[in-house]
Amino acid sequence: MEKEQIYGAVMKNLPYGFSILDKDGFIIDFNSLAETITGYSRDEVLGKSHDKILHGSSDATECPLMKYAFREQRQVVAIESMIKKKNGKPITLSVTIAPLADEYGNFMGGVEFFRDISEQKRKERERRNILSMFAHDMKSPVIASAGFISRFLGGKTGSLTKEQRAHLEVVRGELEKLQHLTTDFLEFARFDAKVYKPEAALFDIHSTISHCLESARSKADEKHIGIAFERAEAQHMIEGDEAMINRVVTNLLDNAIKYTNPGGYIAIKLSSQGDNAILVQVSDTGVGIAESQIHLIFDAFYRVHGDANGSSGLGLYIVKSIVKAHGGKVWVESSLGKGSTVSFVLPEHLQRISPK
């Protein structure tokens, strides 16, 4: 079989739209699936400017093929790009791009493989919206119910028997769990939609950690778990969103308490990391995590120890999203049956990175 026949067979059966551009950005090949996706026939696009016909613009920044293959001459895998079909309908593509060169390394043009992911993106938006509305609609009645329970337990509606009080305490505990779950879902929806941005301000992270520690101490005391804060300096000012960092530390302490057996110990340590960053570590003597699971724990809805503790599986996902949004990084070290240490590094000055 001749090379031309092999090439034709591959292009005809390729499960992706396929386009080749010459060094001037004009389309020199276009397969049948590319015709189906874009609505343009091969004859209509051959010899035409790729960015003008598919992006409706001569601005190279509008076209990832022109940006990466032509301007930067590098390969990019599975990035999103918007184009307009022949009928004017905008669609979202997942595009893989590569520059082309001859045997001497001279630039010859670019190639792209693409598929229509518009329906997938629509379903993702619907899922985020439903999740957000569900969590938001649940939060108000939960808060109202908790308020009435507190009135009962506070004696504002009359005296209670020992059994009634015990039952109401159980109800209040379950409502608190539900409130935490709805809060997690709301935050997940914001991060998943990439609209949760840090609000920068200078704050003392020592004070933030101390506040989180004191809030967690009562839960630790209930399980007879020792808890301590090891600090390197008396004060350390950083730029970031204090409420979001408070959430990170609170989530890590809650996890440590949840998975540490009575009589265990938790330590939170703050130290400098080079000249322009801080390191926070939360260590426990808890049940630990199997090595095979460590790479999964920051995934949304992943629960290492099942549902025994009523976890949403979103706590560590939220931690990672917040730290990443500040330009930092987070990781975990753990030994099954011996405990875990979750560490995160933050720059002293906010470096915004959109969560993905």
CSV table of C-alpha atoms in Angstrom, one decimal:
chain,number,residue,atom,x,y,z
A,1,MET,CA,0.0,0.0,0.0
A,2,GLU,CA,1.3,3.4,-1.0
A,3,LYS,CA,2.0,6.1,1.6
A,4,GLU,CA,-0.7,8.3,0.2
A,5,GLN,CA,-3.2,5.4,0.6
A,6,ILE,CA,-2.2,4.8,4.2
A,7,TYR,CA,-2.4,8.5,5.0
A,8,GLY,CA,-5.9,8.7,3.4
A,9,ALA,CA,-7.1,5.7,5.3
A,10,VAL,CA,-5.9,7.1,8.6
A,11,MET,CA,-7.4,10.5,8.0
A,12,LYS,CA,-10.7,9.0,7.0
A,13,ASN,CA,-11.0,6.8,10.1
A,14,LEU,CA,-9.4,9.1,12.6
A,15,PRO,CA,-11.8,9.6,15.6
A,16,TYR,CA,-10.8,13.3,15.7
A,17,GLY,CA,-11.2,16.4,13.6
A,18,PHE,CA,-7.9,17.0,11.8
A,19,SER,CA,-6.4,20.0,10.2
A,20,ILE,CA,-3.0,20.9,8.8
A,21,LEU,CA,-1.8,24.4,8.2
A,22,ASP,CA,1.2,25.6,6.1
A,23,LYS,CA,3.7,28.0,7.4
A,24,ASP,CA,1.6,31.0,6.5
A,25,GLY,CA,-1.4,29.7,8.5
A,26,PHE,CA,-3.5,28.5,5.5
A,27,ILE,CA,-5.4,25.2,5.7
A,28,ILE,CA,-3.9,22.5,3.5
A,29,ASP,CA,-5.8,19.5,4.8
A,30,PHE,CA,-9.1,18.9,6.6
A,31,ASN,CA,-10.6,15.5,7.2
A,32,SER,CA,-14.3,14.4,7.1
A,33,LEU,CA,-14.8,14.5,10.9
A,34,ALA,CA,-13.5,18.1,10.9
A,35,GLU,CA,-16.2,18.8,8.3
A,36,THR,CA,-18.9,17.3,10.5
A,37,ILE,CA,-17.7,19.2,13.6
A,38,THR,CA,-17.3,22.7,11.9
A,39,GLY,CA,-20.0,22.5,9.3
A,40,TYR,CA,-17.5,23.5,6.6
A,41,SER,CA,-16.6,21.3,3.7
A,42,ARG,CA,-13.0,20.5,2.9
A,43,ASP,CA,-13.3,22.5,-0.4
A,44,GLU,CA,-14.6,25.6,1.5
A,45,VAL,CA,-11.6,25.8,3.9
A,46,LEU,CA,-8.6,24.6,1.8
A,47,GLY,CA,-6.3,27.6,1.1
A,48,LYS,CA,-8.2,29.8,3.7
A,49,SER,CA,-6.8,31.4,6.8
A,50,HIS,CA,-7.5,29.0,9.7
A,51,ASP,CA,-8.0,31.7,12.4
A,52,LYS,CA,-10.2,33.9,10.3
A,53,ILE,CA,-12.5,31.1,9.1
A,54,LEU,CA,-12.9,29.2,12.4
A,55,HIS,CA,-12.3,32.0,14.9
A,56,GLY,CA,-13.6,35.0,13.0
A,57,SER,CA,-10.5,37.0,13.9
A,58,SER,CA,-7.0,37.7,12.6
A,59,ASP,CA,-5.9,38.0,16.2
A,60,ALA,CA,-3.5,35.1,16.8
A,61,THR,CA,-4.2,35.0,20.5
A,62,GLU,CA,-7.8,33.9,19.7
A,63,CYS,CA,-6.5,30.7,18.1
A,64,PRO,CA,-4.4,28.2,20.2
A,65,LEU,CA,-3.0,26.6,17.0
A,66,MET,CA,-1.5,29.9,15.9
A,67,LYS,CA,-0.4,30.8,19.4
A,68,TYR,CA,1.3,27.5,20.3
A,69,ALA,CA,2.3,25.9,17.0
A,70,PHE,CA,3.3,29.0,15.1
A,71,ARG,CA,4.4,31.6,17.7
A,72,GLU,CA,5.8,29.4,20.4
A,73,GLN,CA,6.4,26.3,18.3
A,74,ARG,CA,5.6,23.8,21.0
A,75,GLN,CA,3.1,21.0,21.4
A,76,VAL,CA,0.0,21.3,23.6
A,77,VAL,CA,-2.3,18.5,24.6
A,78,ALA,CA,-6.1,18.7,25.2
A,79,ILE,CA,-6.7,22.4,25.8
A,80,GLU,CA,-10.1,24.0,25.3
A,81,SER,CA,-10.8,26.4,22.5
A,82,MET,CA,-13.9,28.1,21.2
A,83,ILE,CA,-14.8,28.3,17.5
A,84,LYS,CA,-17.8,29.2,15.4
A,85,LYS,CA,-19.4,26.7,13.2
A,86,LYS,CA,-20.4,27.6,9.6
A,87,ASN,CA,-23.9,28.4,10.9
A,88,GLY,CA,-22.5,30.8,13.5
A,89,LYS,CA,-23.1,28.5,16.5
A,90,PRO,CA,-20.2,28.7,19.0
A,91,ILE,CA,-18.8,25.3,20.2
A,92,THR,CA,-16.1,24.2,22.6
A,93,LEU,CA,-13.3,22.0,21.3
A,94,SER,CA,-10.7,19.9,23.1
A,95,VAL,CA,-7.6,20.5,20.9
A,96,THR,CA,-4.2,18.9,20.7
A,97,ILE,CA,-1.6,20.9,18.7
A,98,ALA,CA,1.9,20.4,17.4
A,99,PRO,CA,4.2,22.4,15.1
A,100,LEU,CA,5.6,20.7,12.0
A,101,ALA,CA,9.2,20.8,10.8
A,102,ASP,CA,11.1,19.3,7.9
A,103,GLU,CA,14.1,16.9,8.3
A,104,TYR,CA,16.4,19.9,8.8
A,105,GLY,CA,14.3,21.4,11.6
A,106,ASN,CA,12.8,24.2,9.5
A,107,PHE,CA,9.3,25.3,10.5
A,108,MET,CA,6.7,24.1,8.0
A,109,GLY,CA,3.3,24.8,9.7
A,110,GLY,CA,1.1,23.2,12.3
A,111,VAL,CA,-1.3,20.3,12.9
A,112,GLU,CA,-4.3,20.0,15.2
A,113,PHE,CA,-6.6,17.2,16.3
A,114,PHE,CA,-9.9,18.3,17.9
A,115,ARG,CA,-13.2,17.0,19.2
A,116,ASP,CA,-16.4,18.7,20.1
A,117,ILE,CA,-16.9,18.8,23.9
A,118,SER,CA,-19.8,21.3,23.9
A,119,GLU,CA,-22.3,18.8,25.3
A,120,GLN,CA,-19.9,17.7,28.0
A,121,LYS,CA,-19.3,21.3,29.1
A,122,ARG,CA,-23.1,21.9,29.1
A,123,LYS,CA,-23.6,18.9,31.4
A,124,GLU,CA,-20.8,20.1,33.7
A,125,ARG,CA,-22.4,23.5,34.0
A,126,GLU,CA,-25.7,21.9,34.8
A,127,ARG,CA,-24.1,19.7,37.4
A,128,ARG,CA,-22.4,22.6,39.1
A,129,ASN,CA,-25.6,24.7,39.1
A,130,ILE,CA,-27.7,21.9,40.5
A,131,LEU,CA,-25.1,21.1,43.2
A,132,SER,CA,-24.9,24.8,44.1
A,133,MET,CA,-28.7,25.3,44.3
A,134,PHE,CA,-29.2,22.1,46.2
A,135,ALA,CA,-26.6,23.1,48.9
A,136,HIS,CA,-27.8,26.7,49.0
A,137,ASP,CA,-31.5,25.7,49.4
A,138,MET,CA,-30.6,23.2,52.2
A,139,LYS,CA,-28.5,25.6,54.2
A,140,SER,CA,-31.3,28.0,55.3
A,141,PRO,CA,-33.7,25.3,56.8
A,142,VAL,CA,-30.7,23.6,58.5
A,143,ILE,CA,-29.7,26.8,60.2
A,144,ALA,CA,-33.3,27.6,61.2
A,145,SER,CA,-33.8,24.1,62.6
A,146,ALA,CA,-30.5,24.3,64.6
A,147,GLY,CA,-31.7,27.6,66.0
A,148,PHE,CA,-35.0,26.0,67.3
A,149,ILE,CA,-33.1,23.1,68.8
A,150,SER,CA,-30.8,25.5,70.6
A,151,ARG,CA,-33.9,27.3,72.1
A,152,PHE,CA,-35.2,24.0,73.4
A,153,LEU,CA,-31.9,23.0,74.9
A,154,GLY,CA,-31.5,26.5,76.4
A,155,GLY,CA,-34.8,26.0,78.3
A,156,LYS,CA,-36.6,28.9,76.5
A,157,THR,CA,-39.6,26.6,75.8
A,158,GLY,CA,-39.8,25.0,79.2
A,159,SER,CA,-37.9,22.3,81.1
A,160,LEU,CA,-36.8,19.1,79.4
A,161,THR,CA,-36.5,15.5,80.7
A,162,LYS,CA,-33.1,13.9,80.6
A,163,GLU,CA,-34.2,11.7,77.8
A,164,GLN,CA,-35.6,14.6,75.8
A,165,ARG,CA,-32.4,16.5,76.2
A,166,ALA,CA,-30.3,13.5,75.1
A,167,HIS,CA,-32.5,13.1,71.9
A,168,LEU,CA,-32.2,16.8,71.1
A,169,GLU,CA,-28.4,16.7,71.5
A,170,VAL,CA,-28.3,13.9,68.9
A,171,VAL,CA,-30.5,16.0,66.5
A,172,ARG,CA,-28.3,19.0,67.0
A,173,GLY,CA,-25.2,17.0,66.3
A,174,GLU,CA,-26.7,15.6,63.1
A,175,LEU,CA,-27.8,19.1,62.0
A,176,GLU,CA,-24.2,20.4,62.6
A,177,LYS,CA,-22.9,17.6,60.3
A,178,LEU,CA,-25.4,18.5,57.7
A,179,GLN,CA,-24.5,22.2,57.9
A,180,HIS,CA,-20.8,21.3,57.4
A,181,LEU,CA,-21.7,19.1,54.4
A,182,THR,CA,-23.7,21.9,52.7
A,183,THR,CA,-20.9,24.4,53.4
A,184,ASP,CA,-18.5,22.0,51.7
A,185,PHE,CA,-20.7,21.6,48.7
A,186,LEU,CA,-21.2,25.3,48.3
A,187,GLU,CA,-17.4,25.9,48.4
A,188,PHE,CA,-16.8,23.0,46.0
A,189,ALA,CA,-19.3,24.5,43.5
A,190,ARG,CA,-17.5,27.9,43.6
A,191,PHE,CA,-14.1,26.3,43.1
A,192,ASP,CA,-15.3,24.0,40.4
A,193,ALA,CA,-16.8,26.9,38.6
A,194,LYS,CA,-13.4,28.8,39.0
A,195,VAL,CA,-15.1,31.9,40.5
A,196,TYR,CA,-13.7,31.7,44.0
A,197,LYS,CA,-10.9,34.2,44.1
A,198,PRO,CA,-8.7,35.2,47.1
A,199,GLU,CA,-9.3,38.7,48.5
A,200,ALA,CA,-5.8,39.9,49.3
A,201,ALA,CA,-4.9,41.6,52.6
A,202,LEU,CA,-2.1,41.5,55.1
A,203,PHE,CA,-2.7,39.3,58.1
A,204,ASP,CA,-0.8,37.6,60.9
A,205,ILE,CA,-0.9,33.8,60.2
A,206,HIS,CA,0.2,33.1,63.8
A,207,SER,CA,-3.1,34.6,65.0
A,208,THR,CA,-5.1,32.8,62.4
A,209,ILE,CA,-3.7,29.4,63.3
A,210,SER,CA,-4.0,30.1,67.0
A,211,HIS,CA,-7.7,30.9,66.5
A,212,CYS,CA,-8.3,27.7,64.5
A,213,LEU,CA,-6.5,25.7,67.2
A,214,GLU,CA,-8.5,27.1,70.0
A,215,SER,CA,-11.8,26.4,68.1
A,216,ALA,CA,-10.6,22.8,67.5
A,217,ARG,CA,-9.4,22.2,71.1
A,218,SER,CA,-12.9,21.3,72.5
A,219,LYS,CA,-13.3,18.6,69.9
A,220,ALA,CA,-9.8,17.3,70.7
A,221,ASP,CA,-10.5,17.3,74.4
A,222,GLU,CA,-13.7,15.2,73.9
A,223,LYS,CA,-11.5,12.5,72.4
A,224,HIS,CA,-8.7,13.1,74.9
A,225,ILE,CA,-6.4,14.1,72.1
A,226,GLY,CA,-3.4,16.4,72.9
A,227,ILE,CA,-3.0,19.3,70.5
A,228,ALA,CA,-0.2,21.9,70.3
A,229,PHE,CA,1.1,24.7,68.2
A,230,GLU,CA,4.9,24.8,67.5
A,231,ARG,CA,5.9,28.3,66.2
A,232,ALA,CA,9.2,29.7,65.0
A,233,GLU,CA,8.5,33.4,65.3
A,234,ALA,CA,6.1,35.5,67.4
A,235,GLN,CA,4.5,37.1,64.3
A,236,HIS,CA,4.5,36.4,60.6
A,237,MET,CA,2.6,38.7,58.3
A,238,ILE,CA,1.5,37.3,54.9
A,239,GLU,CA,-0.7,38.6,52.1
A,240,GLY,CA,-3.7,36.5,51.3
A,241,ASP,CA,-7.3,35.8,52.0
A,242,GLU,CA,-7.4,35.2,55.8
A,243,ALA,CA,-10.9,33.6,55.8
A,244,MET,CA,-9.8,31.1,53.1
A,245,ILE,CA,-6.6,30.2,55.0
A,246,ASN,CA,-8.6,29.8,58.1
A,247,ARG,CA,-10.7,27.3,56.2
A,248,VAL,CA,-7.6,25.4,55.2
A,249,VAL,CA,-6.3,25.1,58.7
A,250,THR,CA,-9.7,24.3,60.1
A,251,ASN,CA,-10.2,21.5,57.6
A,252,LEU,CA,-6.8,20.0,58.3
A,253,LEU,CA,-7.4,20.1,62.1
A,254,ASP,CA,-10.9,18.6,61.7
A,255,ASN,CA,-9.4,15.7,59.7
A,256,ALA,CA,-6.6,15.1,62.1
A,257,ILE,CA,-9.1,15.0,65.1
A,258,LYS,CA,-11.5,12.8,63.1
A,259,TYR,CA,-8.9,10.2,62.2
A,260,THR,CA,-6.9,10.2,65.5
A,261,ASN,CA,-7.9,7.7,68.1
A,262,PRO,CA,-8.5,8.8,71.8
A,263,GLY,CA,-5.2,9.4,73.6
A,264,GLY,CA,-3.4,10.5,70.4
A,265,TYR,CA,-1.6,13.7,69.6
A,266,ILE,CA,-1.8,16.5,67.0
A,267,ALA,CA,0.8,19.1,66.3
A,268,ILE,CA,0.6,22.1,64.0
A,269,LYS,CA,3.9,23.8,63.1
A,270,LEU,CA,4.6,27.1,61.4
A,271,SER,CA,8.0,27.9,60.0
A,272,SER,CA,9.8,30.0,57.3
A,273,GLN,CA,10.4,28.4,53.9
A,274,GLY,CA,13.2,30.4,52.3
A,275,ASP,CA,13.0,34.1,52.2
A,276,ASN,CA,9.5,34.6,50.8
A,277,ALA,CA,7.3,31.7,51.9
A,278,ILE,CA,5.9,30.0,55.0
A,279,LEU,CA,5.4,26.3,55.7
A,280,VAL,CA,2.5,25.0,57.7
A,281,GLN,CA,2.4,21.3,58.8
A,282,VAL,CA,-0.4,19.5,60.6
A,283,SER,CA,0.8,16.2,62.0
A,284,ASP,CA,-1.2,13.5,63.9
A,285,THR,CA,-0.8,10.0,65.4
A,286,GLY,CA,-3.9,8.8,63.7
A,287,VAL,CA,-4.9,5.8,61.5
A,288,GLY,CA,-2.8,7.0,58.6
A,289,ILE,CA,-3.3,6.4,54.9
A,290,ALA,CA,-2.1,3.5,52.7
A,291,GLU,CA,0.6,4.5,50.2
A,292,SER,CA,-1.7,3.3,47.3
A,293,GLN,CA,-4.3,6.0,48.3
A,294,ILE,CA,-2.1,9.0,49.0
A,295,HIS,CA,-2.3,10.3,45.4
A,296,LEU,CA,-6.1,10.2,45.5
A,297,ILE,CA,-6.8,12.1,48.7
A,298,PHE,CA,-7.1,15.6,47.2
A,299,ASP,CA,-9.6,14.4,44.6
A,300,ALA,CA,-13.2,15.7,45.1
A,301,PHE,CA,-15.5,13.2,46.8
A,302,TYR,CA,-12.8,10.7,47.5
A,303,ARG,CA,-13.0,9.3,51.1
A,304,VAL,CA,-10.0,7.4,52.3
A,305,HIS,CA,-11.8,5.6,55.1
A,306,GLY,CA,-15.3,5.3,53.6
A,307,ASP,CA,-18.3,7.1,55.0
A,308,ALA,CA,-17.9,6.0,58.6
A,309,ASN,CA,-17.3,9.6,59.8
A,310,GLY,CA,-20.0,11.3,57.6
A,311,SER,CA,-17.4,13.0,55.5
A,312,SER,CA,-18.3,14.8,52.2
A,313,GLY,CA,-15.0,13.8,50.7
A,314,LEU,CA,-14.5,17.5,49.8
A,315,GLY,CA,-12.4,18.8,52.7
A,316,LEU,CA,-8.9,18.1,51.2
A,317,TYR,CA,-10.1,19.1,47.7
A,318,ILE,CA,-11.1,22.5,49.2
A,319,VAL,CA,-7.7,22.7,51.0
A,320,LYS,CA,-5.8,22.1,47.7
A,321,SER,CA,-8.0,24.5,45.8
A,322,ILE,CA,-7.4,27.4,48.2
A,323,VAL,CA,-3.7,26.8,48.5
A,324,LYS,CA,-3.4,26.6,44.7
A,325,ALA,CA,-5.4,29.8,44.4
A,326,HIS,CA,-2.8,31.5,46.5
A,327,GLY,CA,0.1,30.2,44.4
A,328,GLY,CA,1.1,27.6,46.9
A,329,LYS,CA,1.4,23.8,47.0
A,330,VAL,CA,0.1,21.1,49.4
A,331,TRP,CA,1.2,17.5,50.0
A,332,VAL,CA,0.8,14.6,52.5
A,333,GLU,CA,3.1,12.1,54.0
A,334,SER,CA,1.6,9.2,55.9
A,335,SER,CA,2.2,5.7,57.3
A,336,LEU,CA,-0.7,3.4,57.8
A,337,GLY,CA,-1.4,2.9,61.5
A,338,LYS,CA,1.1,5.5,62.5
A,339,GLY,CA,-0.3,8.9,61.4
A,340,SER,CA,-0.1,11.6,58.8
A,341,THR,CA,1.5,15.0,58.1
A,342,VAL,CA,-0.2,17.4,55.7
A,343,SER,CA,2.0,20.3,54.7
A,344,PHE,CA,1.4,23.4,52.6
A,345,VAL,CA,3.6,26.2,51.5
A,346,LEU,CA,2.3,29.7,50.8
A,347,PRO,CA,4.1,32.7,49.3
A,348,GLU,CA,4.2,35.7,51.6
A,349,HIS,CA,2.7,37.8,48.8
A,350,LEU,CA,-0.4,36.6,47.0
A,351,GLN,CA,0.2,34.8,43.7
A,352,ARG,CA,-3.2,34.2,42.2
A,353,ILE,CA,-3.6,31.0,40.2
A,354,SER,CA,-7.0,30.0,38.9
A,355,PRO,CA,-8.1,26.6,40.2
A,356,LYS,CA,-8.6,23.9,37.6
